Structures are given as C-alpha cells and as structure tokens.
mmCIF file of C-alpha atoms and ligand atoms in Angstrom:
data_model
loop_
_atom_site.group_PDB
_atom_site.id
_atom_site.type_symbol
_atom_site.label_atom_id
_atom_site.label_comp_id
_atom_site.label_asym_id
_atom_site.label_seq_id
_atom_site.Cartn_x
_atom_site.Cartn_y
_atom_site.Cartn_z
ATOM 1 C CA UNK A 1 -1.291 -13.790 13.186
ATOM 2 C CA UNK A 2 -2.346 -13.470 9.563
ATOM 3 C CA UNK A 3 -3.768 -10.059 8.825
ATOM 4 C CA UNK A 4 -6.762 -11.589 7.108
ATOM 5 C CA UNK A 5 -7.696 -13.189 10.473
ATOM 6 C CA UNK A 6 -7.470 -9.779 12.130
ATOM 7 C CA UNK A 7 -9.714 -8.351 9.402
ATOM 8 C CA UNK A 8 -12.213 -11.197 9.723
ATOM 9 C CA UNK A 9 -12.258 -10.869 13.522
ATOM 10 C CA UNK A 10 -13.017 -7.163 13.151
ATOM 11 C CA UNK A 11 -15.832 -8.042 10.751
ATOM 12 C CA UNK A 12 -17.389 -10.671 13.013
ATOM 13 C CA UNK A 13 -17.092 -8.530 16.163
ATOM 14 C CA UNK A 14 -18.402 -5.485 14.215
ATOM 15 C CA UNK A 15 -15.525 -3.455 15.670
ATOM 16 C CA UNK A 16 -13.654 -1.338 13.126
ATOM 17 C CA UNK A 17 -9.882 -1.276 13.634
ATOM 18 C CA UNK A 18 -7.240 0.905 12.032
ATOM 19 C CA UNK A 19 -3.925 0.250 10.303
ATOM 20 C CA UNK A 20 -1.365 2.672 8.969
ATOM 21 C CA UNK A 21 1.285 2.701 6.310
ATOM 22 C CA UNK A 22 4.855 3.913 6.825
ATOM 23 C CA UNK A 23 7.851 4.311 4.541
ATOM 24 C CA UNK A 24 11.150 2.628 5.414
ATOM 25 C CA UNK A 25 13.798 5.146 6.561
ATOM 26 C CA UNK A 26 15.874 6.998 3.981
ATOM 27 C CA UNK A 27 19.262 5.372 3.442
ATOM 28 C CA UNK A 28 21.525 6.635 6.217
ATOM 29 C CA UNK A 29 18.687 7.268 8.677
ATOM 30 C CA UNK A 30 18.389 4.999 11.677
ATOM 31 C CA UNK A 31 15.180 3.462 13.014
ATOM 32 C CA UNK A 32 14.460 6.096 15.673
ATOM 33 C CA UNK A 33 12.354 8.349 13.425
ATOM 34 C CA UNK A 34 10.107 5.507 12.405
ATOM 35 C CA UNK A 35 9.733 4.338 16.007
ATOM 36 C CA UNK A 36 8.961 7.973 16.892
ATOM 37 C CA UNK A 37 6.138 7.907 14.323
ATOM 38 C CA UNK A 38 4.714 4.639 15.698
ATOM 39 C CA UNK A 39 4.999 5.294 19.472
ATOM 40 C CA UNK A 40 2.126 7.820 19.771
ATOM 41 C CA UNK A 41 -0.236 5.527 17.827
ATOM 42 C CA UNK A 42 0.389 2.391 19.892
ATOM 43 C CA UNK A 43 -2.031 3.386 22.724
ATOM 44 C CA UNK A 44 -4.860 3.448 20.135
ATOM 45 C CA UNK A 45 -4.319 -0.272 19.414
ATOM 46 C CA UNK A 46 -3.508 -0.420 15.687
ATOM 47 C CA UNK A 47 -4.508 -3.685 14.016
ATOM 48 C CA UNK A 48 -1.315 -3.859 11.937
ATOM 49 C CA UNK A 49 1.263 -1.657 10.213
ATOM 50 C CA UNK A 50 2.138 -1.621 6.503
ATOM 51 C CA UNK A 51 5.645 -0.824 5.250
ATOM 52 C CA UNK A 52 6.049 0.336 1.660
ATOM 53 C CA UNK A 53 8.613 -1.071 -0.800
ATOM 54 C CA UNK A 54 10.629 1.309 -2.976
ATOM 55 C CA UNK A 55 12.228 0.405 -6.239
ATOM 56 C CA UNK A 56 15.574 1.638 -7.444
ATOM 57 C CA UNK A 57 16.085 5.097 -8.947
ATOM 58 C CA UNK A 58 18.624 6.329 -11.435
ATOM 59 C CA UNK A 59 21.186 9.045 -10.619
ATOM 60 C CA UNK A 60 22.990 10.940 -13.363
ATOM 61 C CA UNK A 61 26.569 12.139 -12.822
ATOM 62 C CA UNK A 62 28.297 14.404 -15.304
ATOM 63 C CA UNK A 63 31.891 13.290 -15.954
ATOM 64 C CA UNK A 64 34.836 15.733 -16.440
ATOM 65 C CA UNK A 65 34.886 14.858 -20.175
ATOM 66 C CA UNK A 66 31.227 15.917 -20.478
ATOM 67 C CA UNK A 67 29.952 12.354 -20.617
ATOM 68 C CA UNK A 68 27.165 11.077 -18.377
ATOM 69 C CA UNK A 69 27.428 8.178 -15.943
ATOM 70 C CA UNK A 70 24.286 6.482 -14.643
ATOM 71 C CA UNK A 71 24.078 4.954 -11.180
ATOM 72 C CA UNK A 72 21.357 2.812 -9.747
ATOM 73 C CA UNK A 73 20.396 4.170 -6.335
ATOM 74 C CA UNK A 74 18.003 2.928 -3.708
ATOM 75 C CA UNK A 75 16.867 5.757 -1.434
ATOM 76 C CA UNK A 76 14.686 3.673 0.832
ATOM 77 C CA UNK A 77 15.983 0.112 1.090
ATOM 78 C CA UNK A 78 15.290 -2.084 4.110
ATOM 79 C CA UNK A 79 11.545 -2.834 3.909
ATOM 80 C CA UNK A 80 11.985 -6.362 5.252
ATOM 81 C CA UNK A 81 14.482 -5.436 7.986
ATOM 82 C CA UNK A 82 12.458 -2.531 9.359
ATOM 83 C CA UNK A 83 9.271 -4.646 9.223
ATOM 84 C CA UNK A 84 10.892 -7.342 11.353
ATOM 85 C CA UNK A 85 12.300 -4.733 13.773
ATOM 86 C CA UNK A 86 8.849 -3.144 14.229
ATOM 87 C CA UNK A 87 7.136 -6.494 14.763
ATOM 88 C CA UNK A 88 9.715 -7.499 17.349
ATOM 89 C CA UNK A 89 9.652 -4.168 19.189
ATOM 90 C CA UNK A 90 5.874 -3.659 19.382
ATOM 91 C CA UNK A 91 4.424 -7.181 18.951
ATOM 92 C CA UNK A 92 2.120 -5.696 16.292
ATOM 93 C CA UNK A 93 1.655 -7.520 12.973
ATOM 94 C CA UNK A 94 3.463 -5.889 10.064
ATOM 95 C CA UNK A 95 2.667 -6.143 6.362
ATOM 96 C CA UNK A 96 5.717 -5.518 4.185
ATOM 97 C CA UNK A 97 4.857 -4.510 0.619
ATOM 98 C CA UNK A 98 6.559 -6.351 -2.221
ATOM 99 C CA UNK A 99 6.675 -5.145 -5.824
ATOM 100 C CA UNK A 100 7.468 -6.653 -9.224
ATOM 101 C CA UNK A 101 9.330 -3.570 -10.534
ATOM 102 C CA UNK A 102 13.101 -4.030 -10.780
ATOM 103 C CA UNK A 103 13.087 -7.531 -9.279
ATOM 104 C CA UNK A 104 13.517 -10.983 -10.832
ATOM 105 C CA UNK A 105 11.432 -13.933 -9.609
ATOM 106 C CA UNK A 106 14.586 -15.151 -7.870
ATOM 107 C CA UNK A 107 15.055 -11.838 -6.022
ATOM 108 C CA UNK A 108 11.402 -12.029 -5.010
ATOM 109 C CA UNK A 109 11.764 -15.605 -3.791
ATOM 110 C CA UNK A 110 14.838 -14.708 -1.699
ATOM 111 C CA UNK A 111 12.967 -11.760 -0.177
ATOM 112 C CA UNK A 112 10.003 -13.986 0.695
ATOM 113 C CA UNK A 113 12.312 -16.565 2.289
ATOM 114 C CA UNK A 114 13.884 -13.824 4.445
ATOM 115 C CA UNK A 115 10.419 -12.602 5.427
ATOM 116 C CA UNK A 116 9.318 -16.106 6.372
ATOM 117 C CA UNK A 117 12.435 -16.669 8.528
ATOM 118 C CA UNK A 118 11.825 -13.346 10.272
ATOM 119 C CA UNK A 119 8.241 -14.234 11.193
ATOM 120 C CA UNK A 120 6.674 -11.891 8.629
ATOM 121 C CA UNK A 121 3.763 -13.893 7.229
ATOM 122 C CA UNK A 122 1.794 -11.099 5.581
ATOM 123 C CA UNK A 123 2.543 -9.357 2.312
ATOM 124 C CA UNK A 124 0.889 -6.737 0.112
ATOM 125 C CA UNK A 125 1.651 -7.828 -3.472
ATOM 126 C CA UNK A 126 1.977 -4.963 -5.957
ATOM 127 C CA UNK A 127 3.290 -4.346 -9.407
ATOM 128 C CA UNK A 128 4.981 -1.030 -8.571
ATOM 129 C CA UNK A 129 5.330 1.913 -10.941
ATOM 130 C CA UNK A 130 7.661 2.567 -13.840
ATOM 131 C CA UNK A 131 11.203 3.542 -12.954
ATOM 132 C CA UNK A 132 12.337 7.148 -13.515
ATOM 133 C CA UNK A 133 13.983 6.417 -16.859
ATOM 134 C CA UNK A 134 11.067 4.427 -18.346
ATOM 135 C CA UNK A 135 8.113 5.772 -20.306
ATOM 136 C CA UNK A 136 5.915 2.989 -19.049
ATOM 137 C CA UNK A 137 6.307 0.091 -16.644
ATOM 138 C CA UNK A 138 8.772 -2.478 -17.997
ATOM 139 C CA UNK A 139 8.987 -5.797 -16.170
ATOM 140 C CA UNK A 140 12.377 -7.204 -15.158
ATOM 141 C CA UNK A 141 13.441 -9.688 -17.884
ATOM 142 C CA UNK A 142 13.086 -12.527 -15.367
ATOM 143 C CA UNK A 143 10.291 -10.914 -13.404
ATOM 144 C CA UNK A 144 6.561 -10.212 -13.505
ATOM 145 C CA UNK A 145 4.531 -7.838 -15.662
ATOM 146 C CA UNK A 146 1.523 -7.668 -13.324
ATOM 147 C CA UNK A 147 0.766 -8.049 -9.649
ATOM 148 C CA UNK A 148 -1.323 -11.155 -10.403
ATOM 149 C CA UNK A 149 1.879 -13.005 -11.381
ATOM 150 C CA UNK A 150 3.471 -12.015 -8.074
ATOM 151 C CA UNK A 151 0.389 -13.278 -6.218
ATOM 152 C CA UNK A 152 0.702 -16.568 -8.146
ATOM 153 C CA UNK A 153 4.372 -16.859 -7.185
ATOM 154 C CA UNK A 154 3.641 -16.302 -3.474
ATOM 155 C CA UNK A 155 0.677 -18.707 -3.522
ATOM 156 C CA UNK A 156 2.852 -21.321 -5.284
ATOM 157 C CA UNK A 157 5.547 -20.897 -2.642
ATOM 158 C CA UNK A 158 2.909 -21.471 0.047
ATOM 159 C CA UNK A 159 2.269 -24.833 -1.713
ATOM 160 C CA UNK A 160 5.997 -25.621 -1.696
ATOM 161 C CA UNK A 161 6.573 -24.766 -5.363
ATOM 162 C CA UNK A 162 9.668 -22.651 -5.868
ATOM 163 C CA UNK A 163 10.801 -20.814 -8.997
ATOM 164 C CA UNK A 164 13.179 -23.616 -9.992
ATOM 165 C CA UNK A 165 10.791 -26.421 -9.077
ATOM 166 C CA UNK A 166 9.431 -28.281 -6.072
ATOM 167 C CA UNK A 167 11.495 -29.123 -3.021
ATOM 168 C CA UNK A 168 10.616 -32.528 -1.548
ATOM 169 C CA UNK A 169 9.408 -32.480 2.076
ATOM 170 C CA UNK A 170 9.887 -28.715 2.246
ATOM 171 C CA UNK A 171 8.785 -26.160 4.806
ATOM 172 C CA UNK A 172 5.623 -24.450 3.571
ATOM 173 C CA UNK A 173 5.335 -20.704 4.050
ATOM 174 C CA UNK A 174 1.873 -19.400 4.972
ATOM 175 C CA UNK A 175 1.799 -15.913 3.524
ATOM 176 C CA UNK A 176 -1.467 -14.048 3.725
ATOM 177 C CA UNK A 177 -1.626 -11.935 0.580
ATOM 178 C CA UNK A 178 -3.270 -8.546 0.093
ATOM 179 C CA UNK A 179 -3.511 -6.599 -3.168
ATOM 180 C CA UNK A 180 -4.309 -3.071 -4.358
ATOM 181 C CA UNK A 181 -7.656 -1.877 -5.757
ATOM 182 C CA UNK A 182 -8.666 1.445 -7.311
ATOM 183 C CA UNK A 183 -12.063 3.052 -6.547
ATOM 184 C CA UNK A 184 -11.284 5.748 -9.161
ATOM 185 C CA UNK A 185 -9.725 3.261 -11.645
ATOM 186 C CA UNK A 186 -6.003 2.625 -12.097
ATOM 187 C CA UNK A 187 -4.560 5.217 -14.478
ATOM 188 C CA UNK A 188 -3.418 2.591 -17.026
ATOM 189 C CA UNK A 189 -6.662 0.605 -17.055
ATOM 190 C CA UNK A 190 -8.902 0.703 -20.134
ATOM 191 C CA UNK A 191 -11.976 1.181 -17.951
ATOM 192 C CA UNK A 192 -13.388 0.249 -14.565
ATOM 193 C CA UNK A 193 -14.749 -3.068 -15.860
ATOM 194 C CA UNK A 194 -11.355 -4.319 -17.036
ATOM 195 C CA UNK A 195 -9.668 -2.963 -13.898
ATOM 196 C CA UNK A 196 -12.084 -4.896 -11.681
ATOM 197 C CA UNK A 197 -11.690 -7.991 -13.878
ATOM 198 C CA UNK A 198 -7.926 -7.839 -13.268
ATOM 199 C CA UNK A 199 -8.546 -7.317 -9.558
ATOM 200 C CA UNK A 200 -10.683 -10.477 -9.551
ATOM 201 C CA UNK A 201 -7.800 -12.363 -11.212
ATOM 202 C CA UNK A 202 -5.597 -11.376 -8.262
ATOM 203 C CA UNK A 203 -8.190 -12.722 -5.817
ATOM 204 C CA UNK A 204 -8.634 -15.927 -7.823
ATOM 205 C CA UNK A 205 -4.837 -16.327 -7.758
ATOM 206 C CA UNK A 206 -4.843 -16.340 -3.940
ATOM 207 C CA UNK A 207 -5.128 -12.786 -2.588
ATOM 208 C CA UNK A 208 -7.335 -12.643 0.511
ATOM 209 C CA UNK A 209 -8.136 -8.961 0.825
ATOM 210 C CA UNK A 210 -7.873 -5.667 -1.054
ATOM 211 C CA UNK A 211 -6.519 -2.315 0.149
ATOM 212 C CA UNK A 212 -7.737 0.629 -1.880
ATOM 213 C CA UNK A 213 -5.913 3.562 -3.348
ATOM 214 C CA UNK A 214 -6.604 6.737 -1.394
ATOM 215 C CA UNK A 215 -9.888 8.521 -2.092
ATOM 216 C CA UNK A 216 -11.605 11.580 -0.626
ATOM 217 C CA UNK A 217 -15.203 10.909 -1.590
ATOM 218 C CA UNK A 218 -16.694 7.904 0.206
ATOM 219 C CA UNK A 219 -19.299 7.496 -2.543
ATOM 220 C CA UNK A 220 -16.478 6.386 -4.855
ATOM 221 C CA UNK A 221 -15.514 3.657 -2.369
ATOM 222 C CA UNK A 222 -19.101 2.460 -1.852
ATOM 223 C CA UNK A 223 -19.655 2.346 -5.604
ATOM 224 C CA UNK A 224 -16.385 0.440 -6.119
ATOM 225 C CA UNK A 225 -17.317 -2.129 -3.457
ATOM 226 C CA UNK A 226 -20.740 -2.596 -5.106
ATOM 227 C CA UNK A 227 -19.130 -3.177 -8.512
ATOM 228 C CA UNK A 228 -16.575 -5.583 -7.028
ATOM 229 C CA UNK A 229 -19.341 -7.606 -5.340
ATOM 230 C CA UNK A 230 -21.286 -7.716 -8.617
ATOM 231 C CA UNK A 231 -18.110 -9.010 -10.302
ATOM 232 C CA UNK A 232 -17.883 -11.837 -7.750
ATOM 233 C CA UNK A 233 -15.152 -10.368 -5.510
ATOM 234 C CA UNK A 234 -16.140 -11.411 -2.001
ATOM 235 C CA UNK A 235 -13.018 -10.640 0.061
ATOM 236 C CA UNK A 236 -12.766 -7.648 2.451
ATOM 237 C CA UNK A 237 -12.009 -4.324 0.758
ATOM 238 C CA UNK A 238 -10.082 -2.050 3.132
ATOM 239 C CA UNK A 239 -10.511 1.678 2.419
ATOM 240 C CA UNK A 240 -7.329 3.763 2.126
ATOM 241 C CA UNK A 241 -7.482 7.274 3.603
ATOM 242 C CA UNK A 242 -4.962 10.048 3.336
ATOM 243 C CA UNK A 243 -5.488 13.324 5.169
ATOM 244 C CA UNK A 244 -4.765 16.347 3.000
ATOM 245 C CA UNK A 245 -1.963 18.257 4.720
ATOM 246 C CA UNK A 246 -0.525 20.936 2.404
ATOM 247 C CA UNK A 247 -1.858 23.243 -0.311
ATOM 248 C CA UNK A 248 0.518 21.492 -2.720
ATOM 249 C CA UNK A 249 -1.493 18.289 -2.213
ATOM 250 C CA UNK A 250 -4.333 19.917 -4.168
ATOM 251 C CA UNK A 251 -2.238 19.488 -7.337
ATOM 252 C CA UNK A 252 0.073 16.634 -6.409
ATOM 253 C CA UNK A 253 -2.454 14.071 -5.165
ATOM 254 C CA UNK A 254 -4.767 14.093 -8.223
ATOM 255 C CA UNK A 255 -1.743 14.029 -10.518
ATOM 256 C CA UNK A 256 0.148 11.263 -8.718
ATOM 257 C CA UNK A 257 -2.731 8.998 -7.756
ATOM 258 C CA UNK A 258 -5.319 9.716 -10.459
ATOM 259 C CA UNK A 259 -7.952 10.709 -7.893
ATOM 260 C CA UNK A 260 -10.409 13.602 -7.725
ATOM 261 C CA UNK A 261 -10.662 15.985 -4.805
ATOM 262 C CA UNK A 262 -14.216 17.034 -3.886
ATOM 263 C CA UNK A 263 -14.927 20.722 -4.591
ATOM 264 C CA UNK A 264 -15.927 21.302 -0.984
ATOM 265 C CA UNK A 265 -12.554 20.054 0.299
ATOM 266 C CA UNK A 266 -10.613 22.162 -2.226
ATOM 267 C CA UNK A 267 -12.681 25.234 -1.305
ATOM 268 C CA UNK A 268 -12.096 24.712 2.436
ATOM 269 C CA UNK A 269 -8.339 24.286 1.919
ATOM 270 C CA UNK A 270 -8.063 27.395 -0.268
ATOM 271 C CA UNK A 271 -10.161 29.460 2.157
ATOM 272 C CA UNK A 272 -7.891 28.466 5.074
ATOM 273 C CA UNK A 273 -4.412 28.251 3.492
ATOM 274 C CA UNK A 274 -2.704 28.462 6.897
ATOM 275 C CA UNK A 275 -4.809 25.645 8.317
ATOM 276 C CA UNK A 276 -4.811 23.036 5.550
ATOM 277 C CA UNK A 277 -3.634 20.351 7.935
ATOM 278 C CA UNK A 278 -6.649 20.939 10.213
ATOM 279 C CA UNK A 279 -8.988 20.952 7.205
ATOM 280 C CA UNK A 280 -7.490 17.616 6.104
ATOM 281 C CA UNK A 281 -7.860 16.110 9.569
ATOM 282 C CA UNK A 282 -11.524 17.168 9.843
ATOM 283 C CA UNK A 283 -12.264 15.727 6.402
ATOM 284 C CA UNK A 284 -10.531 12.429 7.220
ATOM 285 C CA UNK A 285 -12.431 12.193 10.539
ATOM 286 C CA UNK A 286 -15.758 12.627 8.713
ATOM 287 C CA UNK A 287 -14.735 10.043 6.079
ATOM 288 C CA UNK A 288 -13.614 7.593 8.781
ATOM 289 C CA UNK A 289 -16.840 7.938 10.768
ATOM 290 C CA UNK A 290 -19.027 7.320 7.735
ATOM 291 C CA UNK A 291 -16.966 4.270 6.695
ATOM 292 C CA UNK A 292 -17.139 2.874 10.227
ATOM 293 C CA UNK A 293 -20.894 3.347 10.290
ATOM 294 C CA UNK A 294 -21.013 1.344 7.043
ATOM 295 C CA UNK A 295 -19.229 -1.522 8.838
ATOM 296 C CA UNK A 296 -15.761 -1.553 7.237
ATOM 297 C CA UNK A 297 -13.451 -3.826 9.274
ATOM 298 C CA UNK A 298 -10.268 -1.728 9.046
ATOM 299 C CA UNK A 299 -9.368 1.830 8.008
ATOM 300 C CA UNK A 300 -5.955 2.043 6.323
ATOM 301 C CA UNK A 301 -4.257 5.425 6.826
ATOM 302 C CA UNK A 302 -1.545 6.613 4.468
ATOM 303 C CA UNK A 303 0.993 8.592 6.501
ATOM 304 C CA UNK A 304 4.172 9.335 4.487
ATOM 305 C CA UNK A 305 5.748 8.562 7.907
ATOM 306 C CA UNK A 306 4.409 11.724 9.584
ATOM 307 C CA UNK A 307 1.767 10.568 12.000
ATOM 308 C CA UNK A 308 0.726 13.530 14.152
ATOM 309 C CA UNK A 309 -2.371 14.130 11.996
ATOM 310 C CA UNK A 310 -3.205 10.385 12.116
ATOM 311 C CA UNK A 311 -2.988 10.633 15.913
ATOM 312 C CA UNK A 312 -5.596 13.417 15.894
ATOM 313 C CA UNK A 313 -7.845 11.351 13.619
ATOM 314 C CA UNK A 314 -7.688 8.096 15.577
ATOM 315 C CA UNK A 315 -8.110 9.983 18.848
ATOM 316 C CA UNK A 316 -11.345 11.460 17.513
ATOM 317 C CA UNK A 317 -12.620 8.285 15.861
ATOM 318 C CA UNK A 318 -11.540 5.285 18.007
HETATM 319 P P1 LIG B 401 -1.595 -4.469 -11.262
HETATM 320 O O1 LIG B 401 -2.609 -5.223 -10.494
HETATM 321 O O2 LIG B 401 -0.619 -5.256 -12.061
HETATM 322 O O3 LIG B 401 -2.383 -3.453 -12.220
HETATM 323 C C1 LIG B 401 -1.670 -2.470 -12.965
HETATM 324 C C2 LIG B 401 -2.477 -2.119 -14.229
HETATM 325 O O4 LIG B 401 -2.482 -3.230 -15.122
HETATM 326 C C3 LIG B 401 -3.959 -1.822 -13.971
HETATM 327 O O5 LIG B 401 -4.357 -0.837 -14.898
HETATM 328 C C4 LIG B 401 -4.674 -3.150 -14.262
HETATM 329 O O6 LIG B 401 -6.004 -2.956 -14.687
HETATM 330 C C5 LIG B 401 -3.801 -3.708 -15.370
HETATM 331 N N1 LIG B 401 -3.683 -5.171 -15.334
HETATM 332 C C6 LIG B 401 -3.594 -5.977 -14.258
HETATM 333 N N2 LIG B 401 -3.453 -7.247 -14.624
HETATM 334 C C7 LIG B 401 -3.429 -7.263 -15.975
HETATM 335 C C8 LIG B 401 -3.293 -8.287 -16.948
HETATM 336 N N3 LIG B 401 -3.142 -9.564 -16.593
HETATM 337 N N4 LIG B 401 -3.321 -7.932 -18.267
HETATM 338 C C9 LIG B 401 -3.459 -6.620 -18.633
HETATM 339 N N5 LIG B 401 -3.602 -5.610 -17.747
HETATM 340 C C10 LIG B 401 -3.585 -5.931 -16.434
HETATM 341 N N6 LIG B 401 3.957 1.131 -5.183
HETATM 342 C C11 LIG B 401 5.244 0.885 -4.778
HETATM 343 O O7 LIG B 401 6.169 1.024 -5.597
HETATM 344 N N7 LIG B 401 5.512 0.505 -3.501
HETATM 345 C C12 LIG B 401 4.554 0.329 -2.566
HETATM 346 O O8 LIG B 401 4.837 -0.018 -1.426
HETATM 347 C C13 LIG B 401 3.204 0.581 -2.952
HETATM 348 N N8 LIG B 401 2.174 0.411 -2.076
HETATM 349 C C14 LIG B 401 0.882 0.567 -2.496
HETATM 350 C C15 LIG B 401 -0.164 0.304 -1.584
HETATM 351 C C16 LIG B 401 -1.485 0.443 -1.983
HETATM 352 C C17 LIG B 401 -2.592 0.133 -1.006
HETATM 353 C C18 LIG B 401 -1.793 0.881 -3.302
HETATM 354 C C19 LIG B 401 -3.216 1.068 -3.739
HETATM 355 C C20 LIG B 401 -0.778 1.137 -4.203
HETATM 356 C C21 LIG B 401 0.579 0.973 -3.818
HETATM 357 N N9 LIG B 401 1.639 1.201 -4.695
HETATM 358 C C22 LIG B 401 2.942 0.977 -4.291
HETATM 359 C C23 LIG B 401 1.382 1.714 -6.055
HETATM 360 C C24 LIG B 401 1.226 0.581 -7.094
HETATM 361 O O9 LIG B 401 2.439 -0.114 -7.241
HETATM 362 C C25 LIG B 401 0.836 1.257 -8.415
HETATM 363 O O10 LIG B 401 -0.464 1.782 -8.318
HETATM 364 C C26 LIG B 401 1.006 0.423 -9.679
HETATM 365 O O11 LIG B 401 0.887 1.294 -10.803
HETATM 366 C C27 LIG B 401 -0.027 -0.682 -9.875
HETATM 367 O O12 LIG B 401 0.150 -1.683 -8.969
HETATM 368 P P2 LIG B 401 -0.913 -2.904 -8.879
HETATM 369 O O13 LIG B 401 -0.363 -3.850 -7.901
HETATM 370 O O14 LIG B 401 -2.273 -2.397 -8.703
HETATM 371 O O15 LIG B 401 -0.732 -3.495 -10.382
#
C-alpha cells in the first residue's frame, strides 16, 4: 500500500500512527541486528518503516613512498535490499530513502527499477549532504543538484518517461514520494520563506507528503505547519522526533541538524547526567502526546537503529 494512503487513513480515522527510521547494516553485518531492532516494535503496529540511504565516503591510505591513495568506500550499502527483506519478513510497508548525492540519473533510475521489481512503491526523495571531501554539496555531473529534480525524475518515471526517453507501452511504476522539510530552516537556506518556497516546488513536482527534520520544541513544528499552509502546501506534514539519549547529543544534535534544544531539556539532561536516556524518553513522550492531541496522522521516530527507547515511548503513547 502507498504510504500516503496509510497517512490519509490515519487522518480520516483520527487515529495517530507511528513510523520509525532505521539505518541499513554496516558493511559486513548481517540482517539480524536490524531485525532485532524491529521485532520489539512490531506488537505496537507501526504504520511503516523508513530506511536511510548513505552516500559514499572517502578513505585515505598512506603509501610506503609517502604518497596518499584515496578509496571510495560505502559503509552502509544495501538500502534497497534490506528494505525488501523487511517488507517480506514483516508485511509492513517500507520507505527506502533515495538521495541525489554521488549518483547519476541513470544510477537513480536503475535503483528505482530494482525497487519497483521488489514491491517497494514508496520513496523518500532527498538531496543528501556533501561528501567528506567537499566544502559544499556538489551534484554528480550527470545527476541532480536539488531534491526537487529527483522528485521530477521519479514522477516522470511514474508517467513512463525514462532518462533516455519514453518507452512505448511500458510498465508504469506508482511510486508514492515523500520529501524532507525543516521546521528550524535548512542550514543552507537563505531564510524560512525561500526554504518553504523550495519545499512547495517539491510538492508541485509530485511529492505527496513531508517528513520533518527532528525538533525538540513542538511550537517550531506548529509554526512551520502554519507557514507551509499559508504558502499553499496542503499535503500531510509528518513530525520527526528523536529522543535525546547521551550528553554528547547536547552538542552534536544542534551542530549536525541545525536545531535548537530547549533550555529546560538541556537543564534536565545536565542535572541527571547518568539518566539522560530517561530524560530524553520523557521529553519525547510529552512531545508525542501533544502532537497526537493536535491531530498529526503519523509520528516519525529517528532511531539510529537502537530502538529500546522508542519501545518505551510507543508503549507509553500508543
Ligand atoms: P533540498 O530540498 O534540495 O534542499 C537543500 C537546500 O537547497 C535547502 O536549503 C533548500 O532551501 C535549497 N533549495 C532547494 N531547492 C532549491 C532550488 N531549486 N534552488 C536553490 N535552492 C534550493 N540524508 C542522507 O544522506 N540520507 C538519508 O537517508 C537522509 N534521510 C533524511 C530524512 C529526513 C526526514 C530528513 C529531514 C533529512 C534526511 N537526510 C538524509 C538529510 C538531507 O539529505 C539533508 O538535510 C540535505 O542537506 C538536504 O536534503 P533535502 O532533500 O532537503 O534537499
């Protein structure tokens, strides 16, 4: 089933569901760890599961003559394969992420064809971040500079238009496309107005729902939704929630995701340094309850593939 149908069903039945996001296994790991992260959440009836997509990294090796050799490495390949394995094992819809970074339009098309053959008809279309050795995001020479172009490619493929032209009498894919939105503004955007204008371009290009960057202050989400509606964005906007789990998060999360942590949360975490995980769970439960009361159709939990705190949250909330 297309995820947008699941979201719309949740909206019309006024029953909030939850989804969660996992990383594909590290290269060399099997699937057991990821299944071990999913198993305890299955009894709570997740609406769907997202699987992130990771671009290549660069590894430096020093040669005996003092020179440097660069290798392209992929630490977490396998987004499509693990998505199909999860869908088959649990019968739960899976949303593989797909990025522009490091991929040509042809690579993207091949990936989408594999997804379609494997019964994966949902995709979260993203630009991705710069690679380690870049100062800013550089598109692949035959790829896309922005997520909107990826959305256009997927929507065109749904109409039977491929990168090298139309195929007569072809099979039409039916991808349901989600995109990312930023309640606290994307770090490269000029301002919130231009960021929301670009978000609207993604919707106009064929995206059917938005998943937000993580945030810790629900007022930021409510304000973002209001601004999006004023800008003519009518699709569901799924809030992204990440429970704080280590003291290090107090520095890392604002730096990595360009988000602010509320003073009260920081104070609680610093006052109880041995119980940060519990503080994070309590905060996420309160956030979830308020968002549910406001009628959001789905709560999207970021997990980094460790789900015991998500278990505690969904047990308390659903
Ligand atoms: P875009 O929509 O292209 O926006 C990027 C920036 O460009 C914004 O500042 C925007 O305002 C601006 N912009 C957009 N369109 C235009 C235009 N036409 N002209 C000029 N400026 C424009 N990253 C991964 O690598 N893998 C993942 O699996 C992954 N999953 C994610 C899931 C969610 C829910 C979220 C919120 C983010 C995820 N990311 C992931 C991170 C994401 O790739 C980064 O935040 C990235 O920097 C931006 O991606 P985007 O799709 O929002 O890009």
